[in-house]
Amino acid sequence: MIPLDFKQIVTQSIQADWLTAKKGSLDILRIDLLHPIISGNKWFKLQHYLQEATELNYSTIATFGGAYSNHIIATAFACQQLGLKSVGIIRGEAADNLSHTLLLAQELGMELIFVSREEYRDKDALQKQLADNWYWVNEGGYGIKGAKGAAAVLNYATNLADYNFIIAAVGTGTMLAGIINAALPHQKVIGISAMKGNHSLEANVREMIDDEKKNSFSILHDYHFGGYGKHPKQLLDFINRSFDDYKIPLDIVYTSKTFFAVEDLVNKNFFPLGSKVLMIHSGGLQGNLSLPAGVLSF
Ligand SMILES: *Cc1c(COP(=O)(O)O)cnc(C)c1O
């Protein structure tokens, strides 16, 4: 697989009437350009876990995920690069035709272990039952070390100090926590939850951020489009339109909902007139391959 290329990450300005109307500006930090398959944010989140595993002389990394998981593929890739073995505990029985995500993870050397949805819920039991000489990474890279890795994402913004608002997609909240910690004191960070009604997120994020940042963020829960993994036609049409209008490829789980939210929030005067907004494009595009061919125009 082709290597990661950090020089590909750019800050892209969006030109649109809905921005001009509010005298606002919107730039997109294109972390997705790091690699066509490895989701930018997942790779960043893994760094400090893998560093610790190496320091403690573990040779195998184990983690959890579903059949289309960006985290599974990023873990498989990062471990292959570091010469570590990887094990993916996969939610649900093995299908006759494995998803492209899982096939690729296997190609990268990951051992896949399929467990029922019920077993998957009790991760502590699985960890005990499987091997105790594996280094375990939480599902999605959730945790303080993940946040520390994700903080580095903001290093790639060209003129970070220019922005008043930074907006990003939220799954576990780990990336958001890292961004909150790395944001400058005058910046407010907005998270868009990809899940329906996950109101434990705020508390989870608070546990991963510095005390003085506790009031510098908020998470919006109105842009889930039916829930995690749901992508109604309205969202798919929005993705195609965004690609036509701005040449931005969005993923169906996270970044499409976030970009939709940005436009909606601008139109609703959520941001004060003249605000400068930075949106993080966190990647995840490999997940779009779960759609039938032809649904998306890119
Ligand atoms: C996992 C993921 C997120 C969410 O990251 P969290 O740290 O779990 O909140 C956002 N965008 C993309 C593309 C992802 O793959």
Short mmCIF file of N, CA, C and O in Angstrom, two decimals, residues 120-231:
data_model
loop_
_atom_site.label_atom_id
_atom_site.label_comp_id
_atom_site.label_asym_id
_atom_site.label_seq_id
_atom_site.Cartn_x
_atom_site.Cartn_y
_atom_site.Cartn_z
N TYR A 120 -19.49 -8.97 21.75
CA TYR A 120 -18.75 -7.74 21.45
C TYR A 120 -19.01 -6.66 22.49
O TYR A 120 -18.14 -5.84 22.78
N ARG A 121 -20.22 -6.68 23.05
CA ARG A 121 -20.58 -5.66 24.03
C ARG A 121 -19.71 -5.72 25.28
O ARG A 121 -19.45 -4.72 25.92
N ASP A 122 -19.27 -6.95 25.65
CA ASP A 122 -18.48 -7.09 26.88
C ASP A 122 -16.99 -7.19 26.54
O ASP A 122 -16.39 -8.26 26.52
N LYS A 123 -16.40 -6.03 26.29
CA LYS A 123 -15.02 -6.02 25.80
C LYS A 123 -14.03 -6.47 26.88
O LYS A 123 -13.02 -7.10 26.58
N ASP A 124 -14.35 -6.17 28.14
CA ASP A 124 -13.46 -6.62 29.22
C ASP A 124 -13.37 -8.14 29.23
O ASP A 124 -12.28 -8.71 29.37
N ALA A 125 -14.52 -8.79 29.10
CA ALA A 125 -14.53 -10.26 29.11
C ALA A 125 -13.73 -10.80 27.92
O ALA A 125 -12.95 -11.75 28.06
N LEU A 126 -13.90 -10.17 26.76
CA LEU A 126 -13.16 -10.62 25.57
C LEU A 126 -11.66 -10.48 25.78
O LEU A 126 -10.88 -11.37 25.44
N GLN A 127 -11.26 -9.36 26.38
CA GLN A 127 -9.83 -9.14 26.60
C GLN A 127 -9.25 -10.20 27.54
O GLN A 127 -8.15 -10.68 27.32
N LYS A 128 -10.02 -10.56 28.56
CA LYS A 128 -9.55 -11.59 29.49
C LYS A 128 -9.46 -12.93 28.82
O LYS A 128 -8.50 -13.67 28.99
N GLN A 129 -10.48 -13.22 28.02
CA GLN A 129 -10.61 -14.53 27.41
C GLN A 129 -9.58 -14.72 26.29
O GLN A 129 -9.11 -15.83 26.08
N LEU A 130 -9.19 -13.65 25.59
CA LEU A 130 -8.28 -13.79 24.46
C LEU A 130 -6.85 -13.87 24.97
O LEU A 130 -6.54 -14.81 25.67
N ALA A 131 -6.01 -12.92 24.68
CA ALA A 131 -4.62 -13.10 25.13
C ALA A 131 -4.20 -11.96 26.02
O ALA A 131 -4.53 -10.81 25.75
N ASP A 132 -3.47 -12.26 27.07
CA ASP A 132 -3.06 -11.17 27.95
C ASP A 132 -1.68 -10.62 27.59
O ASP A 132 -1.18 -9.72 28.23
N ASN A 133 -1.07 -11.17 26.56
CA ASN A 133 0.21 -10.59 26.14
C ASN A 133 0.04 -9.72 24.89
O ASN A 133 0.97 -9.50 24.14
N TRP A 134 -1.21 -9.28 24.67
CA TRP A 134 -1.46 -8.33 23.60
C TRP A 134 -1.64 -6.94 24.19
O TRP A 134 -2.18 -6.80 25.29
N TYR A 135 -1.23 -5.93 23.43
CA TYR A 135 -1.47 -4.54 23.85
C TYR A 135 -2.83 -4.14 23.28
O TYR A 135 -3.04 -4.16 22.07
N TRP A 136 -3.76 -3.79 24.17
CA TRP A 136 -5.13 -3.50 23.74
C TRP A 136 -5.34 -2.01 23.51
O TRP A 136 -5.02 -1.19 24.38
N VAL A 137 -5.90 -1.68 22.37
CA VAL A 137 -6.30 -0.30 22.08
C VAL A 137 -7.83 -0.27 22.05
O VAL A 137 -8.46 -1.15 21.45
N ASN A 138 -8.42 0.70 22.72
CA ASN A 138 -9.88 0.82 22.73
C ASN A 138 -10.45 0.96 21.34
O ASN A 138 -9.79 1.50 20.44
N GLU A 139 -11.69 0.58 21.17
CA GLU A 139 -12.41 0.80 19.92
C GLU A 139 -12.32 2.28 19.54
O GLU A 139 -12.52 3.15 20.38
N GLY A 140 -11.98 2.54 18.28
CA GLY A 140 -11.91 3.93 17.82
C GLY A 140 -10.72 4.71 18.36
O GLY A 140 -10.62 5.91 18.14
N GLY A 141 -9.82 4.04 19.10
CA GLY A 141 -8.68 4.75 19.68
C GLY A 141 -9.07 5.66 20.83
O GLY A 141 -8.33 6.58 21.22
N TYR A 142 -10.25 5.40 21.39
CA TYR A 142 -10.79 6.24 22.46
C TYR A 142 -9.84 6.31 23.66
O TYR A 142 -9.32 5.31 24.10
N GLY A 143 -9.63 7.51 24.17
CA GLY A 143 -8.84 7.67 25.39
C GLY A 143 -7.85 8.82 25.31
O GLY A 143 -7.67 9.45 24.26
N ILE A 144 -7.22 9.08 26.46
CA ILE A 144 -6.30 10.21 26.59
C ILE A 144 -5.17 10.17 25.56
O ILE A 144 -4.83 11.18 24.96
N LYS A 145 -4.59 8.99 25.39
CA LYS A 145 -3.48 8.88 24.42
C LYS A 145 -3.97 9.16 23.00
O LYS A 145 -3.25 9.74 22.20
N GLY A 146 -5.19 8.75 22.72
CA GLY A 146 -5.77 9.04 21.40
C GLY A 146 -5.92 10.53 21.20
O GLY A 146 -5.61 11.08 20.14
N ALA A 147 -6.40 11.21 22.24
CA ALA A 147 -6.60 12.66 22.16
C ALA A 147 -5.26 13.37 21.97
O ALA A 147 -5.15 14.32 21.19
N LYS A 148 -4.25 12.88 22.67
CA LYS A 148 -2.92 13.48 22.54
C LYS A 148 -2.41 13.38 21.09
O LYS A 148 -1.85 14.34 20.55
N GLY A 149 -2.66 12.23 20.48
CA GLY A 149 -2.26 12.06 19.08
C GLY A 149 -3.05 12.97 18.16
O GLY A 149 -2.50 13.57 17.23
N ALA A 150 -4.34 13.08 18.41
CA ALA A 150 -5.22 13.88 17.54
C ALA A 150 -4.92 15.37 17.64
O ALA A 150 -5.19 16.12 16.70
N ALA A 151 -4.34 15.79 18.76
CA ALA A 151 -4.02 17.22 18.93
C ALA A 151 -3.09 17.69 17.81
O ALA A 151 -3.15 18.85 17.39
N ALA A 152 -2.26 16.78 17.31
CA ALA A 152 -1.29 17.15 16.28
C ALA A 152 -1.94 17.52 14.95
O ALA A 152 -1.31 18.15 14.10
N VAL A 153 -3.21 17.17 14.78
CA VAL A 153 -3.92 17.51 13.55
C VAL A 153 -3.84 19.02 13.27
O VAL A 153 -3.63 19.46 12.14
N LEU A 154 -3.98 19.82 14.34
CA LEU A 154 -4.02 21.28 14.13
C LEU A 154 -2.68 21.86 13.68
O LEU A 154 -2.62 22.97 13.17
N ASN A 155 -1.59 21.09 13.88
CA ASN A 155 -0.29 21.57 13.39
C ASN A 155 -0.30 21.77 11.88
O ASN A 155 0.56 22.46 11.33
N TYR A 156 -1.25 21.13 11.20
CA TYR A 156 -1.26 21.18 9.74
C TYR A 156 -2.10 22.33 9.19
O TYR A 156 -2.16 22.53 7.98
N ALA A 157 -2.78 23.08 10.07
CA ALA A 157 -3.54 24.24 9.60
C ALA A 157 -2.54 25.35 9.25
O ALA A 157 -1.62 25.62 10.02
N THR A 158 -2.73 26.01 8.10
CA THR A 158 -1.75 26.98 7.64
C THR A 158 -1.65 28.19 8.56
O THR A 158 -0.57 28.58 8.96
N ASN A 159 -2.80 28.79 8.88
CA ASN A 159 -2.78 29.98 9.75
C ASN A 159 -3.77 29.78 10.89
O ASN A 159 -4.82 30.43 10.94
N LEU A 160 -3.42 28.90 11.79
CA LEU A 160 -4.36 28.47 12.83
C LEU A 160 -4.98 29.63 13.60
O LEU A 160 -6.18 29.65 13.88
N ALA A 161 -4.15 30.64 13.92
CA ALA A 161 -4.62 31.73 14.78
C ALA A 161 -5.75 32.55 14.15
O ALA A 161 -6.49 33.25 14.85
N ASP A 162 -5.91 32.47 12.83
CA ASP A 162 -6.92 33.26 12.13
C ASP A 162 -8.36 32.88 12.49
O ASP A 162 -9.27 33.66 12.29
N TYR A 163 -8.56 31.65 12.94
CA TYR A 163 -9.94 31.15 13.07
C TYR A 163 -10.54 31.45 14.43
O TYR A 163 -9.86 31.39 15.45
N ASN A 164 -11.87 31.72 14.44
CA ASN A 164 -12.60 31.86 15.71
C ASN A 164 -13.25 30.54 16.12
O ASN A 164 -13.51 30.30 17.28
N PHE A 165 -13.59 29.74 15.09
CA PHE A 165 -14.29 28.48 15.36
C PHE A 165 -13.59 27.32 14.65
O PHE A 165 -13.15 27.48 13.51
N ILE A 166 -13.52 26.20 15.34
CA ILE A 166 -13.03 24.98 14.71
C ILE A 166 -14.14 23.94 14.88
O ILE A 166 -14.70 23.80 15.97
N ILE A 167 -14.47 23.28 13.79
CA ILE A 167 -15.61 22.37 13.83
C ILE A 167 -15.18 21.01 13.28
O ILE A 167 -14.43 20.94 12.31
N ALA A 168 -15.60 19.95 13.95
CA ALA A 168 -15.15 18.61 13.56
C ALA A 168 -16.20 17.57 13.91
O ALA A 168 -17.04 17.79 14.80
N ALA A 169 -16.13 16.44 13.24
CA ALA A 169 -17.06 15.33 13.48
C ALA A 169 -16.70 14.61 14.77
O ALA A 169 -15.54 14.56 15.17
N VAL A 170 -17.73 14.05 15.40
CA VAL A 170 -17.53 13.35 16.67
C VAL A 170 -18.10 11.93 16.61
O VAL A 170 -19.24 11.73 16.22
N GLY A 171 -17.25 10.97 16.98
CA GLY A 171 -17.70 9.60 17.20
C GLY A 171 -17.57 9.30 18.68
O GLY A 171 -18.51 9.44 19.45
N THR A 172 -16.34 8.96 19.10
CA THR A 172 -16.07 8.76 20.53
C THR A 172 -15.77 10.09 21.24
O THR A 172 -15.79 10.14 22.46
N GLY A 173 -15.42 11.13 20.48
CA GLY A 173 -15.04 12.42 21.06
C GLY A 173 -13.54 12.57 21.28
O GLY A 173 -13.08 13.60 21.76
N THR A 174 -12.80 11.54 20.93
CA THR A 174 -11.35 11.56 21.18
C THR A 174 -10.65 12.63 20.33
O THR A 174 -9.85 13.42 20.83
N MET A 175 -10.97 12.65 19.04
CA MET A 175 -10.34 13.66 18.17
C MET A 175 -10.73 15.06 18.64
O MET A 175 -9.89 15.96 18.71
N LEU A 176 -12.01 15.23 18.98
CA LEU A 176 -12.47 16.55 19.42
C LEU A 176 -11.67 16.99 20.66
O LEU A 176 -11.24 18.14 20.75
N ALA A 177 -11.47 16.08 21.59
CA ALA A 177 -10.73 16.41 22.81
C ALA A 177 -9.31 16.88 22.45
O ALA A 177 -8.83 17.88 23.01
N GLY A 178 -8.67 16.20 21.54
CA GLY A 178 -7.33 16.61 21.13
C GLY A 178 -7.34 17.99 20.51
O GLY A 178 -6.46 18.83 20.79
N ILE A 179 -8.35 18.26 19.70
CA ILE A 179 -8.45 19.56 19.03
C ILE A 179 -8.73 20.65 20.06
O ILE A 179 -8.17 21.75 20.00
N ILE A 180 -9.58 20.35 21.02
CA ILE A 180 -9.87 21.34 22.08
C ILE A 180 -8.57 21.69 22.82
O ILE A 180 -8.27 22.86 23.05
N ASN A 181 -7.80 20.69 23.16
CA ASN A 181 -6.54 20.94 23.89
C ASN A 181 -5.56 21.75 23.05
O ASN A 181 -4.81 22.57 23.58
N ALA A 182 -5.56 21.51 21.74
CA ALA A 182 -4.58 22.18 20.88
C ALA A 182 -5.07 23.54 20.38
O ALA A 182 -4.29 24.33 19.85
N ALA A 183 -6.36 23.82 20.53
CA ALA A 183 -6.91 25.08 20.02
C ALA A 183 -6.35 26.24 20.84
O ALA A 183 -5.94 26.08 21.99
N LEU A 184 -6.35 27.43 20.24
CA LEU A 184 -5.82 28.62 20.91
C LEU A 184 -6.90 29.20 21.83
O LEU A 184 -8.08 28.91 21.65
N PRO A 185 -6.50 30.01 22.82
CA PRO A 185 -7.47 30.48 23.82
C PRO A 185 -8.68 31.21 23.23
O PRO A 185 -9.75 31.16 23.82
N HIS A 186 -8.54 31.89 22.10
CA HIS A 186 -9.69 32.65 21.56
C HIS A 186 -10.61 31.77 20.70
O HIS A 186 -11.59 32.28 20.16
N GLN A 187 -10.31 30.50 20.58
CA GLN A 187 -11.08 29.66 19.66
C GLN A 187 -12.10 28.79 20.38
O GLN A 187 -11.84 28.25 21.44
N LYS A 188 -13.26 28.67 19.73
CA LYS A 188 -14.30 27.79 20.26
C LYS A 188 -14.37 26.56 19.35
O LYS A 188 -14.28 26.68 18.13
N VAL A 189 -14.49 25.41 19.96
CA VAL A 189 -14.51 24.16 19.18
C VAL A 189 -15.92 23.57 19.22
O VAL A 189 -16.52 23.47 20.29
N ILE A 190 -16.44 23.25 18.04
CA ILE A 190 -17.79 22.69 17.93
C ILE A 190 -17.68 21.27 17.39
O ILE A 190 -17.05 21.03 16.36
N GLY A 191 -18.30 20.32 18.07
CA GLY A 191 -18.32 18.94 17.60
C GLY A 191 -19.70 18.60 17.06
O GLY A 191 -20.71 19.01 17.62
N ILE A 192 -19.73 17.85 15.96
CA ILE A 192 -21.00 17.40 15.39
C ILE A 192 -21.09 15.89 15.59
O ILE A 192 -20.32 15.13 14.99
N SER A 193 -22.01 15.47 16.42
CA SER A 193 -22.10 14.04 16.72
C SER A 193 -22.72 13.28 15.55
O SER A 193 -23.76 13.67 15.02
N ALA A 194 -22.06 12.19 15.16
CA ALA A 194 -22.58 11.35 14.08
C ALA A 194 -23.62 10.36 14.63
O ALA A 194 -24.24 9.63 13.86
N MET A 195 -23.77 10.36 15.92
CA MET A 195 -24.71 9.43 16.56
C MET A 195 -25.95 10.15 17.04
O MET A 195 -25.94 11.35 17.30
N LYS A 196 -27.00 9.36 17.22
CA LYS A 196 -28.26 9.92 17.70
C LYS A 196 -28.27 9.88 19.23
O LYS A 196 -28.14 8.81 19.82
N GLY A 197 -28.42 11.05 19.84
CA GLY A 197 -28.64 11.13 21.28
C GLY A 197 -27.56 10.51 22.15
O GLY A 197 -27.88 9.92 23.18
N ASN A 198 -26.30 10.62 21.75
CA ASN A 198 -25.24 10.11 22.62
C ASN A 198 -24.80 11.21 23.59
O ASN A 198 -23.81 11.89 23.38
N HIS A 199 -25.56 11.35 24.66
CA HIS A 199 -25.33 12.49 25.55
C HIS A 199 -24.28 12.21 26.62
O HIS A 199 -24.08 13.03 27.51
N SER A 200 -23.61 11.05 26.53
CA SER A 200 -22.46 10.86 27.44
C SER A 200 -21.20 11.48 26.85
O SER A 200 -20.16 11.56 27.51
N LEU A 201 -21.32 11.95 25.59
CA LEU A 201 -20.13 12.48 24.91
C LEU A 201 -19.48 13.64 25.64
O LEU A 201 -18.26 13.70 25.79
N GLU A 202 -20.32 14.58 26.10
CA GLU A 202 -19.76 15.79 26.74
C GLU A 202 -18.88 15.40 27.93
O GLU A 202 -17.77 15.90 28.08
N ALA A 203 -19.40 14.49 28.76
CA ALA A 203 -18.62 14.08 29.95
C ALA A 203 -17.37 13.33 29.52
O ALA A 203 -16.29 13.51 30.10
N ASN A 204 -17.49 12.49 28.50
CA ASN A 204 -16.31 11.75 28.02
C ASN A 204 -15.23 12.70 27.52
O ASN A 204 -14.04 12.51 27.81
N VAL A 205 -15.66 13.71 26.77
CA VAL A 205 -14.68 14.68 26.25
C VAL A 205 -14.03 15.44 27.40
O VAL A 205 -12.82 15.62 27.44
N ARG A 206 -14.85 15.84 28.38
CA ARG A 206 -14.30 16.60 29.52
C ARG A 206 -13.19 15.83 30.24
O ARG A 206 -12.25 16.41 30.76
N GLU A 207 -13.32 14.52 30.25
CA GLU A 207 -12.27 13.72 30.91
C GLU A 207 -10.95 13.72 30.16
O GLU A 207 -9.92 13.37 30.72
N MET A 208 -11.01 14.10 28.89
CA MET A 208 -9.78 14.05 28.08
C MET A 208 -9.18 15.43 27.84
O MET A 208 -8.20 15.54 27.10
N ILE A 209 -9.79 16.48 28.41
CA ILE A 209 -9.26 17.82 28.10
C ILE A 209 -8.72 18.53 29.35
O ILE A 209 -9.03 18.16 30.47
N ASP A 210 -7.93 19.54 29.09
CA ASP A 210 -7.33 20.32 30.18
C ASP A 210 -8.42 21.11 30.89
O ASP A 210 -9.39 21.56 30.27
N ASP A 211 -8.25 21.31 32.20
CA ASP A 211 -9.26 21.98 33.02
C ASP A 211 -9.69 23.34 32.47
O ASP A 211 -10.87 23.67 32.44
N GLU A 212 -8.71 24.12 32.00
CA GLU A 212 -9.05 25.48 31.58
C GLU A 212 -9.82 25.49 30.25
O GLU A 212 -10.28 26.53 29.80
N LYS A 213 -10.00 24.33 29.64
CA LYS A 213 -10.71 24.26 28.35
C LYS A 213 -12.15 23.79 28.50
O LYS A 213 -12.85 23.64 27.50
N LYS A 214 -12.58 23.58 29.73
CA LYS A 214 -13.89 22.95 29.96
C LYS A 214 -15.06 23.71 29.33
O LYS A 214 -16.09 23.12 29.01
N ASN A 215 -14.91 25.02 29.17
CA ASN A 215 -16.02 25.80 28.61
C ASN A 215 -15.75 26.27 27.19
O ASN A 215 -16.44 27.17 26.69
N SER A 216 -14.76 25.68 26.55
CA SER A 216 -14.40 26.21 25.23
C SER A 216 -14.95 25.34 24.10
O SER A 216 -14.55 25.50 22.96
N PHE A 217 -15.88 24.44 24.43
CA PHE A 217 -16.42 23.59 23.35
C PHE A 217 -17.90 23.33 23.56
O PHE A 217 -18.43 23.50 24.65
N SER A 218 -18.55 22.91 22.47
CA SER A 218 -19.90 22.35 22.61
C SER A 218 -20.09 21.28 21.55
O SER A 218 -19.40 21.27 20.52
N ILE A 219 -21.00 20.37 21.82
CA ILE A 219 -21.29 19.28 20.88
C ILE A 219 -22.75 19.41 20.47
O ILE A 219 -23.62 19.59 21.31
N LEU A 220 -22.99 19.37 19.15
CA LEU A 220 -24.36 19.49 18.64
C LEU A 220 -24.86 18.09 18.26
O LEU A 220 -24.13 17.30 17.67
N HIS A 221 -26.11 17.83 18.61
CA HIS A 221 -26.66 16.48 18.44
C HIS A 221 -27.78 16.42 17.40
O HIS A 221 -28.51 15.43 17.36
N ASP A 222 -27.91 17.47 16.59
CA ASP A 222 -29.06 17.52 15.67
C ASP A 222 -28.73 17.16 14.23
O ASP A 222 -29.53 17.38 13.34
N TYR A 223 -27.55 16.64 14.00
CA TYR A 223 -27.13 16.39 12.61
C TYR A 223 -26.76 14.93 12.37
O TYR A 223 -25.86 14.63 11.61
N HIS A 224 -27.47 14.02 13.03
CA HIS A 224 -27.11 12.59 12.92
C HIS A 224 -27.76 11.90 11.72
O HIS A 224 -27.40 10.78 11.38
N PHE A 225 -28.74 12.55 11.07
CA PHE A 225 -29.42 11.98 9.91
C PHE A 225 -30.01 10.59 10.18
O PHE A 225 -29.92 9.70 9.34
N GLY A 226 -30.51 10.40 11.37
CA GLY A 226 -31.16 9.12 11.69
C GLY A 226 -30.33 8.24 12.58
O GLY A 226 -30.83 7.29 13.17
N GLY A 227 -29.05 8.53 12.70
CA GLY A 227 -28.20 7.74 13.60
C GLY A 227 -26.89 7.37 12.97
O GLY A 227 -26.66 7.62 11.78
N TYR A 228 -26.05 6.77 13.78
CA TYR A 228 -24.70 6.36 13.32
C TYR A 228 -24.86 5.36 12.16
O TYR A 228 -25.61 4.40 12.27
N GLY A 229 -24.15 5.58 11.09
CA GLY A 229 -24.23 4.64 9.97
C GLY A 229 -25.45 4.83 9.09
O GLY A 229 -25.61 4.13 8.10
N LYS A 230 -26.31 5.78 9.43
CA LYS A 230 -27.48 6.04 8.57
C LYS A 230 -27.11 7.10 7.53
O LYS A 230 -26.47 8.09 7.85
N HIS A 231 -27.48 6.83 6.30
CA HIS A 231 -27.20 7.81 5.26
C HIS A 231 -28.37 7.88 4.30
O HIS A 231 -28.34 7.33 3.20
#
